[in-house]
PDB file of C-alpha atoms in Angstrom:
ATOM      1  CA  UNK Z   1      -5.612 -81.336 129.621  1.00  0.00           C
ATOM      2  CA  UNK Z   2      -4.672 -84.695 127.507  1.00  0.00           C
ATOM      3  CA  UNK Z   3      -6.215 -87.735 127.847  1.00  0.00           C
ATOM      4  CA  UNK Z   4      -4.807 -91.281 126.469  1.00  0.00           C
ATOM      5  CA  UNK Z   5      -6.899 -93.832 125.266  1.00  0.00           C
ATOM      6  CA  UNK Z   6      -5.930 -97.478 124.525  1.00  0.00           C
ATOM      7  CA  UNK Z   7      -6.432 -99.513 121.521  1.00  0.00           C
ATOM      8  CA  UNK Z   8      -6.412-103.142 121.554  1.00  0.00           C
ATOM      9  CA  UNK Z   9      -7.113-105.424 118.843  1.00  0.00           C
ATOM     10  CA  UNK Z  10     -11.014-106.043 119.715  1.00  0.00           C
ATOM     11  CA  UNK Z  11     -11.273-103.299 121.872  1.00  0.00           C
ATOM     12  CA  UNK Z  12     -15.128-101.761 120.888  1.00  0.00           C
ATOM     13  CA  UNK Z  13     -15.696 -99.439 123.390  1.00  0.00           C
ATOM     14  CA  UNK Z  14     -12.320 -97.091 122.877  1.00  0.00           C
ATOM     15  CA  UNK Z  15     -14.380 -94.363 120.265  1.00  0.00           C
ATOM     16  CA  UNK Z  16     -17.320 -94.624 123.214  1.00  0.00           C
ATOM     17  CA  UNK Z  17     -14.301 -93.234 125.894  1.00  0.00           C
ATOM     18  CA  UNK Z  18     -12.602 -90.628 123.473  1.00  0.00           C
ATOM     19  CA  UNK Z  19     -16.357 -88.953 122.887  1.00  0.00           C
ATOM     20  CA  UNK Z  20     -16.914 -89.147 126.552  1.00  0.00           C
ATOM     21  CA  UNK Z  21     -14.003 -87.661 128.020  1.00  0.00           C
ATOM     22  CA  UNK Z  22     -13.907 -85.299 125.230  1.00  0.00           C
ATOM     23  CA  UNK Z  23     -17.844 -84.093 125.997  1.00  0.00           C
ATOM     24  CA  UNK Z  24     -17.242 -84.112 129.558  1.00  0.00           C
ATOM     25  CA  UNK Z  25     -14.025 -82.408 130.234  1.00  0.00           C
ATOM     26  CA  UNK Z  26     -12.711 -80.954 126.983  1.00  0.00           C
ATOM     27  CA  UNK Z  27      -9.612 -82.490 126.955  1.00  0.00           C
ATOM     28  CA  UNK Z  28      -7.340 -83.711 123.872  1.00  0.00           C
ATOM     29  CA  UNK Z  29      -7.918 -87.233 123.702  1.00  0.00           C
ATOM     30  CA  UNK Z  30      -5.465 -89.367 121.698  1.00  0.00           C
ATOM     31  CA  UNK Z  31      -5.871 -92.871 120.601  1.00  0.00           C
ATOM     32  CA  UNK Z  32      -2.937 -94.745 121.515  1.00  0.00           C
ATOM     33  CA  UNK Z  33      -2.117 -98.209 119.519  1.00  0.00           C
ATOM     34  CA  UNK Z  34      -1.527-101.204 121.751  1.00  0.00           C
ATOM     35  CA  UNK Z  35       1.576-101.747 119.982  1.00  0.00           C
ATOM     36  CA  UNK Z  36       3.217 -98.234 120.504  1.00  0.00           C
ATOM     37  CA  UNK Z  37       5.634 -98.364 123.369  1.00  0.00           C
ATOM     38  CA  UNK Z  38       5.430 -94.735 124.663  1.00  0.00           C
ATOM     39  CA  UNK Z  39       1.840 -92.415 125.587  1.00  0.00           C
ATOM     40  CA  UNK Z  40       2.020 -89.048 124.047  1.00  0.00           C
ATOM     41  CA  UNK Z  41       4.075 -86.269 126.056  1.00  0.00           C
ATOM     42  CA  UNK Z  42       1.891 -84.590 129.137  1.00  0.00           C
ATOM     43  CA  UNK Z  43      -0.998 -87.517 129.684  1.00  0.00           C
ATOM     44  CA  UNK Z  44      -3.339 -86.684 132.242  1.00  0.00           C
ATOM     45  CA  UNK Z  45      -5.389 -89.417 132.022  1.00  0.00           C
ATOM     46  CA  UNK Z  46      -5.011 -93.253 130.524  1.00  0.00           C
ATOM     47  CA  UNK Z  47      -8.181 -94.922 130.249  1.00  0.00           C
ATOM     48  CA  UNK Z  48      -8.171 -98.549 129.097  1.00  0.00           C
ATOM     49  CA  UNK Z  49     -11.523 -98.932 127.250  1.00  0.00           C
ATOM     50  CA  UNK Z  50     -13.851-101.820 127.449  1.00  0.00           C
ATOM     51  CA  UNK Z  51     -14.197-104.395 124.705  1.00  0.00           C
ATOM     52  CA  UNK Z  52     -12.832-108.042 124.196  1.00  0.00           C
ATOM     53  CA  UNK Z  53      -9.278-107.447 123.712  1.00  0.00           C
ATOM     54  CA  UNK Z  54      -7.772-110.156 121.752  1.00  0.00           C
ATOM     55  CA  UNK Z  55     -11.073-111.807 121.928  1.00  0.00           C
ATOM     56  CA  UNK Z  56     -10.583-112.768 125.174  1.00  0.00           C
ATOM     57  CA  UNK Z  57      -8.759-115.960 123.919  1.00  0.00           C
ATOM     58  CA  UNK Z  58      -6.282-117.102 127.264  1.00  0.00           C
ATOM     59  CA  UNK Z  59      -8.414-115.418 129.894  1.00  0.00           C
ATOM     60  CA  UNK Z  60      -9.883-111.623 129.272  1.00  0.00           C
ATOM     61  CA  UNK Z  61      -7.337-109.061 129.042  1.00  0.00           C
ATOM     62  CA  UNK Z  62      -4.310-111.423 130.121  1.00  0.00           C
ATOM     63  CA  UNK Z  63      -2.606-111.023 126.421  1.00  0.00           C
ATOM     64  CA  UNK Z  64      -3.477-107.133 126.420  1.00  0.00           C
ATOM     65  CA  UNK Z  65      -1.302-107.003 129.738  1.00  0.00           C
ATOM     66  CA  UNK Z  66       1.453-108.242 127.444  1.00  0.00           C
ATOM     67  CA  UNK Z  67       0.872-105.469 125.092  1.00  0.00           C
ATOM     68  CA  UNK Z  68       4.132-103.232 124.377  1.00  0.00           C
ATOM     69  CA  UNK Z  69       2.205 -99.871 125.599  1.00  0.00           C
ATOM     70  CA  UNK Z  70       1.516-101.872 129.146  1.00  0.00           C
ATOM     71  CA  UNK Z  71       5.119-100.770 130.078  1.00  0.00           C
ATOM     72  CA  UNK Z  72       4.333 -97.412 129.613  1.00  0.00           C
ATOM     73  CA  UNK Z  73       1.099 -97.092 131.307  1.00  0.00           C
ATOM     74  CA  UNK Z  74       2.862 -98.886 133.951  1.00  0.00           C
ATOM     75  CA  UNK Z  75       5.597 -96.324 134.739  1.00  0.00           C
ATOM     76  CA  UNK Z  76       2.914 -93.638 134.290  1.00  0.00           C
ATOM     77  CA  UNK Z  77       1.064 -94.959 137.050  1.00  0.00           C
ATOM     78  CA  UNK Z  78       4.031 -95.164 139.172  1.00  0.00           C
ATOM     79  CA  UNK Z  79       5.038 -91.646 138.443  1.00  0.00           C
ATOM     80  CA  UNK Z  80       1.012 -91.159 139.395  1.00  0.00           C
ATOM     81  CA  UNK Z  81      -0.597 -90.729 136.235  1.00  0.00           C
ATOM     82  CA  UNK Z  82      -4.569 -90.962 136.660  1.00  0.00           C
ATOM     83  CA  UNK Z  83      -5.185 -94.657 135.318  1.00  0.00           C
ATOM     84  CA  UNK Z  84      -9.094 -95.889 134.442  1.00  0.00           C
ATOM     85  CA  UNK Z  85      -9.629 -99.421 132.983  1.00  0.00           C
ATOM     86  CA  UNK Z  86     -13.271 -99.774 132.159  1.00  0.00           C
ATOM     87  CA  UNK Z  87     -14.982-103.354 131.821  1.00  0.00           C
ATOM     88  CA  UNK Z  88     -12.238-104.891 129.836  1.00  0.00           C
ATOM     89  CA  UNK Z  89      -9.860-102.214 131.115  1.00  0.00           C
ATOM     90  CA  UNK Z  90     -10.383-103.088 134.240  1.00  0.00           C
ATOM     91  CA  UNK Z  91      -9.919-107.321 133.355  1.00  0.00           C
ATOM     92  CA  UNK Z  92      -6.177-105.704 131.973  1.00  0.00           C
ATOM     93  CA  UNK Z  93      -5.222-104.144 135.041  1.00  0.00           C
ATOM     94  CA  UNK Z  94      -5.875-106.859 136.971  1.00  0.00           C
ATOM     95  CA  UNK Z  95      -3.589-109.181 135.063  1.00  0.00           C
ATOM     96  CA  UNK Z  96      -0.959-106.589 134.376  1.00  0.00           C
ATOM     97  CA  UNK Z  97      -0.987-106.289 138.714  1.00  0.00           C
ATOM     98  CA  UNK Z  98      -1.538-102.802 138.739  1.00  0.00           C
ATOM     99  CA  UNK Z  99      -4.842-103.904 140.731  1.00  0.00           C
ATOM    100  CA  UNK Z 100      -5.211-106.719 142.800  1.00  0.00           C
ATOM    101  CA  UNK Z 101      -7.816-109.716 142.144  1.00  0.00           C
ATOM    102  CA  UNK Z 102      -9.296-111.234 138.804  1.00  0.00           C
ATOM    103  CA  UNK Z 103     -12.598-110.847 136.959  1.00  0.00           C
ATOM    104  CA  UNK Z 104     -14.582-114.556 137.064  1.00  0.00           C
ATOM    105  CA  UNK Z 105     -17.318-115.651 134.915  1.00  0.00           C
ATOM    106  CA  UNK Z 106     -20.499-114.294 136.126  1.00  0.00           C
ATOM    107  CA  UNK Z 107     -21.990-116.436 138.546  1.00  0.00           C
ATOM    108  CA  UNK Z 108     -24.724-117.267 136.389  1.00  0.00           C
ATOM    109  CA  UNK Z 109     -22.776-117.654 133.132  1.00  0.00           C
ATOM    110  CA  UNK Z 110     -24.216-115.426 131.065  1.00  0.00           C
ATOM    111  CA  UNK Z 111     -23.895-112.094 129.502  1.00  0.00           C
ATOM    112  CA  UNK Z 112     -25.287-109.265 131.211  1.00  0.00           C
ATOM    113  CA  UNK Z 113     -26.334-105.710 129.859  1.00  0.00           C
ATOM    114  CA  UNK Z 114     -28.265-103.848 131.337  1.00  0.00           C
ATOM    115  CA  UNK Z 115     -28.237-100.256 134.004  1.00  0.00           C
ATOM    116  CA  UNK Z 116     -26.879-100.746 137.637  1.00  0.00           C
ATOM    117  CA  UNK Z 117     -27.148 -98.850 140.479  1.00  0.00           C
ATOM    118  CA  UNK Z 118     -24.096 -97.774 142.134  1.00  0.00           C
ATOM    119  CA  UNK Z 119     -23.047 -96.871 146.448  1.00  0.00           C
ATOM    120  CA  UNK Z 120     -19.949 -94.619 145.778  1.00  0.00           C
ATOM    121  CA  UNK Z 121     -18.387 -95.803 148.709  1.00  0.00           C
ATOM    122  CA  UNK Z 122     -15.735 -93.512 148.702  1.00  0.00           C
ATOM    123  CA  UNK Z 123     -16.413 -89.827 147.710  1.00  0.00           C
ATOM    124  CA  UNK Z 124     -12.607 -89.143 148.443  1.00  0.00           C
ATOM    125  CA  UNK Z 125     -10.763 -90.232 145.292  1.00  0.00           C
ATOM    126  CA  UNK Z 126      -9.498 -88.504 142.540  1.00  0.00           C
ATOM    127  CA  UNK Z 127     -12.057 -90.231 140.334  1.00  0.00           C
ATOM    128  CA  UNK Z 128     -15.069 -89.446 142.680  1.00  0.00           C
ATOM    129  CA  UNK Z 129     -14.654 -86.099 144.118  1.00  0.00           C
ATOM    130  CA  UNK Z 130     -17.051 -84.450 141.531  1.00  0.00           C
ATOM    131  CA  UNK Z 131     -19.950 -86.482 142.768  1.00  0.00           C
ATOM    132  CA  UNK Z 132     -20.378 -84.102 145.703  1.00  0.00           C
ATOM    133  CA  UNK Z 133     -22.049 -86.031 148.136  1.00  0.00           C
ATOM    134  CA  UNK Z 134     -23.998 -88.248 146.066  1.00  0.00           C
ATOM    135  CA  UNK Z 135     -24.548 -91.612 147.358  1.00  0.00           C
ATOM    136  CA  UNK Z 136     -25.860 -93.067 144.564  1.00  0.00           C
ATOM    137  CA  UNK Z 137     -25.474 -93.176 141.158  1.00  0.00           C
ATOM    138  CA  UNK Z 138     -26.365 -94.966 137.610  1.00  0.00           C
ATOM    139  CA  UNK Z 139     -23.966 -96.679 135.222  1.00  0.00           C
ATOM    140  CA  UNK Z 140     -24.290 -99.077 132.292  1.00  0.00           C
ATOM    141  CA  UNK Z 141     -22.918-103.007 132.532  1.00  0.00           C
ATOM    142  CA  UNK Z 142     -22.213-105.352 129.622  1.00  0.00           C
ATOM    143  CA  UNK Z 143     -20.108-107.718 130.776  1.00  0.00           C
ATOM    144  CA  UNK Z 144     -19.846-112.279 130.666  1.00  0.00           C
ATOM    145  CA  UNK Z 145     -16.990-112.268 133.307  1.00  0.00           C
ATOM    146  CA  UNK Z 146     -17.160-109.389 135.596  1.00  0.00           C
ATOM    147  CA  UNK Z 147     -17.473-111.372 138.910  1.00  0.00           C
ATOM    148  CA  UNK Z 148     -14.330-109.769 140.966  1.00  0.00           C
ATOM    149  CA  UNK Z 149     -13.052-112.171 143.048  1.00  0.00           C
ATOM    150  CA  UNK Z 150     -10.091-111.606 145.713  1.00  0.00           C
ATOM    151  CA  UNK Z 151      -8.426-113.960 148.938  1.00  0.00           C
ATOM    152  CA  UNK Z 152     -10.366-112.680 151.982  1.00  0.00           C
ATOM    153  CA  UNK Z 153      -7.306-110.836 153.188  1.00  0.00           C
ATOM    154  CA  UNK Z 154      -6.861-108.711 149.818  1.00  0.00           C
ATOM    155  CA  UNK Z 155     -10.634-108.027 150.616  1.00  0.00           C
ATOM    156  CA  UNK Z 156     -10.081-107.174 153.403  1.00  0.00           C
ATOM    157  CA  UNK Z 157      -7.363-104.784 153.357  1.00  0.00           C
ATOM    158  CA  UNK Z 158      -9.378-103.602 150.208  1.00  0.00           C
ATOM    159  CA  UNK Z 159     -12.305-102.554 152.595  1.00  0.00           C
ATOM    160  CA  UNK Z 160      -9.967-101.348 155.125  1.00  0.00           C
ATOM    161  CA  UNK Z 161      -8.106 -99.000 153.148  1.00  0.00           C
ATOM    162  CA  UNK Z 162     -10.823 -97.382 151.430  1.00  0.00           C
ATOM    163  CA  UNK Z 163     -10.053 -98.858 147.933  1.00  0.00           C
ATOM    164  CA  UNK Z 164     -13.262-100.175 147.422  1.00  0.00           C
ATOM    165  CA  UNK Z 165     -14.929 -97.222 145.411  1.00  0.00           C
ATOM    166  CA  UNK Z 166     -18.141 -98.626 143.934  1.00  0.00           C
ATOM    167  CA  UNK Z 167     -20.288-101.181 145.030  1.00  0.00           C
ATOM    168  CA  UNK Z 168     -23.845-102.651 143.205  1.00  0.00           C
ATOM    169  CA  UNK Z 169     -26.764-101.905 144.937  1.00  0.00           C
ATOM    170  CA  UNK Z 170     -28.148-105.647 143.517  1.00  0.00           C
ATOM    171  CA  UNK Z 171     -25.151-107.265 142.537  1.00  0.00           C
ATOM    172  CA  UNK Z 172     -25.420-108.637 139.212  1.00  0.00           C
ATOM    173  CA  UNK Z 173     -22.879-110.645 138.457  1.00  0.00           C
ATOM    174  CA  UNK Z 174     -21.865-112.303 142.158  1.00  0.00           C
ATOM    175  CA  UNK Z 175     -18.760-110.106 142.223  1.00  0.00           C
ATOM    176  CA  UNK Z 176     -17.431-110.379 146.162  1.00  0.00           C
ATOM    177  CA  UNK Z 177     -18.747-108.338 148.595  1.00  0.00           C
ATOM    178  CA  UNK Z 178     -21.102-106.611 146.041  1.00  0.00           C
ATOM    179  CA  UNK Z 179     -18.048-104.603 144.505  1.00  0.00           C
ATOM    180  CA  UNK Z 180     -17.710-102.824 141.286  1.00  0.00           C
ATOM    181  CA  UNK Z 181     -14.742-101.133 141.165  1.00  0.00           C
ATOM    182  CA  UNK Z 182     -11.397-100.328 142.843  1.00  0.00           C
ATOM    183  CA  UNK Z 183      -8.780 -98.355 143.405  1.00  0.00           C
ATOM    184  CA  UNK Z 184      -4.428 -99.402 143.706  1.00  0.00           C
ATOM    185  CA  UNK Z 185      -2.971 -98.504 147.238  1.00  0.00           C
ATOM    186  CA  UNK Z 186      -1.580 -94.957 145.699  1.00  0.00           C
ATOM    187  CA  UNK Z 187      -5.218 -93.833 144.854  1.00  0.00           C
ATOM    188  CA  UNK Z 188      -4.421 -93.714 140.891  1.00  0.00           C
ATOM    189  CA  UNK Z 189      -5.505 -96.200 138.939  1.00  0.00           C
ATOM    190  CA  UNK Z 190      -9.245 -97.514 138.895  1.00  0.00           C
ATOM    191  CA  UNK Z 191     -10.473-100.293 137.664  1.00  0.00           C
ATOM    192  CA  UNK Z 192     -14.620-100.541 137.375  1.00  0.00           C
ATOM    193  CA  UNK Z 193     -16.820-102.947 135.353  1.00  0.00           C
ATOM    194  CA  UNK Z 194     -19.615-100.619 134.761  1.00  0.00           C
ATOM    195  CA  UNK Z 195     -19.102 -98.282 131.913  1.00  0.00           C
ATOM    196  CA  UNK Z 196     -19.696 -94.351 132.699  1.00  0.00           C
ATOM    197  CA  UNK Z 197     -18.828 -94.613 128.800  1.00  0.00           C
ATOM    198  CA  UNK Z 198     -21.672 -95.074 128.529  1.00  0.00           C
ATOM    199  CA  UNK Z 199     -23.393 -92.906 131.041  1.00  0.00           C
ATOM    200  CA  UNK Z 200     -22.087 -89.177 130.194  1.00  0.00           C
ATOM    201  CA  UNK Z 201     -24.925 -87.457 128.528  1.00  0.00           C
ATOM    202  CA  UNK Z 202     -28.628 -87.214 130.089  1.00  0.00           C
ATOM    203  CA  UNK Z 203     -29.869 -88.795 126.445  1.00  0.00           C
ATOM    204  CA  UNK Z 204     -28.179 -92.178 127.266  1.00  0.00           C
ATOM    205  CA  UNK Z 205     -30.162 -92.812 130.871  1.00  0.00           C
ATOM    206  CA  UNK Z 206     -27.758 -91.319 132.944  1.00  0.00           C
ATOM    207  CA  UNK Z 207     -25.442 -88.328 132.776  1.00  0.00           C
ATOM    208  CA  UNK Z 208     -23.414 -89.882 136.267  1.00  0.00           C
ATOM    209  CA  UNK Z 209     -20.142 -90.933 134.268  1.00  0.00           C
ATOM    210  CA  UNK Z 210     -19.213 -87.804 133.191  1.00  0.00           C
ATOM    211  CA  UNK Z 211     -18.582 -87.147 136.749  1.00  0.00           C
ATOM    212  CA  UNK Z 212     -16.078 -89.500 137.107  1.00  0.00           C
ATOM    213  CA  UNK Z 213     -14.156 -88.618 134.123  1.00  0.00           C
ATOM    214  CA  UNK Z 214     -14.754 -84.711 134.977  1.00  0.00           C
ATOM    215  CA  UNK Z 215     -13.375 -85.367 138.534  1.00  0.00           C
ATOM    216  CA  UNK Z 216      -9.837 -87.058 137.646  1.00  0.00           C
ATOM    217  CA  UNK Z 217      -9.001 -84.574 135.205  1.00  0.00           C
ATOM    218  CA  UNK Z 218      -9.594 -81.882 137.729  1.00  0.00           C
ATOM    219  CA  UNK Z 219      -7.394 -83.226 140.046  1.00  0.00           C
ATOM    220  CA  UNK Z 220      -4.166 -83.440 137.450  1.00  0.00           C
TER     221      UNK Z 220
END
């Protein structure tokens, strides 16, 4: 199995995903330069790490989603590629429209770090298959604007579609309708603010991410 990460100038969370998809799956994970216009033959997985791509100058991530590899991790996801964007990753995807919506300032306006309880709302996804059942589970924020905001009718058909995926248990940021992360209509690409990066190994607080990195590479 091969694994793609994505490196953007001020990225500082793209080491954090190799070593977790690496310890968790045992996949070949290659680092992939933002300005490289083609992912490495037989990609499983593209994850789009956290971090404060171009140091968030513009809004976050909307010059990364200009970045020459975009196009390429764009026709991978249409082909159906497994697509994560984590934190930062997930600010990307939203302004290169592979996911619908757009990360706000939190609604207090500051930085927040700290461990979040998860629902797994839907336990029928590519990315959440492995968690057999759990309901709950325990990830890792550290975010200034990851308050997802959408119309009502995007929510909407988000909720009735089952591409909600994650929702906080005490919402942290005053993200809409308490969500976390989401998938794109096609059930590939997944965009989530907390970091399971961060939550692969029992010595960090919480071995729950692993899951989610363990269950999309079992279903390429």
């Amino acid at each position: 199995m091969k694994a793609s990460v994505i490196v953007f100038p001020g990225s500082n969370c793209d080491r954090d995903c190799k070593v977790a998809v690496e310890r968790s799956t045992g996949a070949a994970v290659s680092m992939v330069w933002h300005g490289d216009s083609e992912l490495p033959a037989g990609t499983d997985l593209v994850v789009l790490p956290g971090g404060f791509s171009y140091g968030d100058y513009l809004r976050c991530g909307a010059m990364a989603a200009l970045s020459p590899i975009m196009t390429a991790v764009k026709a991978a996801a249409a082909r159906g590629v497994a697509v994560v964007g984590i934190c930062n990753g997930f600010q990307v995807l939203c302004e290169a429209h592979l996911l619908p919506g757009a990360l706000l300032r939190n609604a207090r306006l500051k930085y927040i770090c700290k461990d979040v309880e998860l629902d797994v709302v839907n336990s029928q996804t590519r990315f959440t298959a492995g968690f057999a059942g759990r309901r709950t589970v325990r990830m890792t924020i550290g975010n200034g604007e990851g308050n997802y905001f959408a119309d009502p009718e995007t929510l909407d058909r988000l909720e009735g579609e089952g591409q909600v995926v994650f929702r906080y248990r005490d919402n942290p940021n005053g993200s809409a309708r308490d969500i976390a992360g989401i998938i794109n209509a096609g059930g590939n690409v997944l965009g989530l603010m907390p970091h399971p990066d961060r939550a692969f190994e029992a010595d960090l607080g919480s071995a729950d991410g692993a899951l989610l990195f363990q269950s999309v590479m079992a279903s390429a």
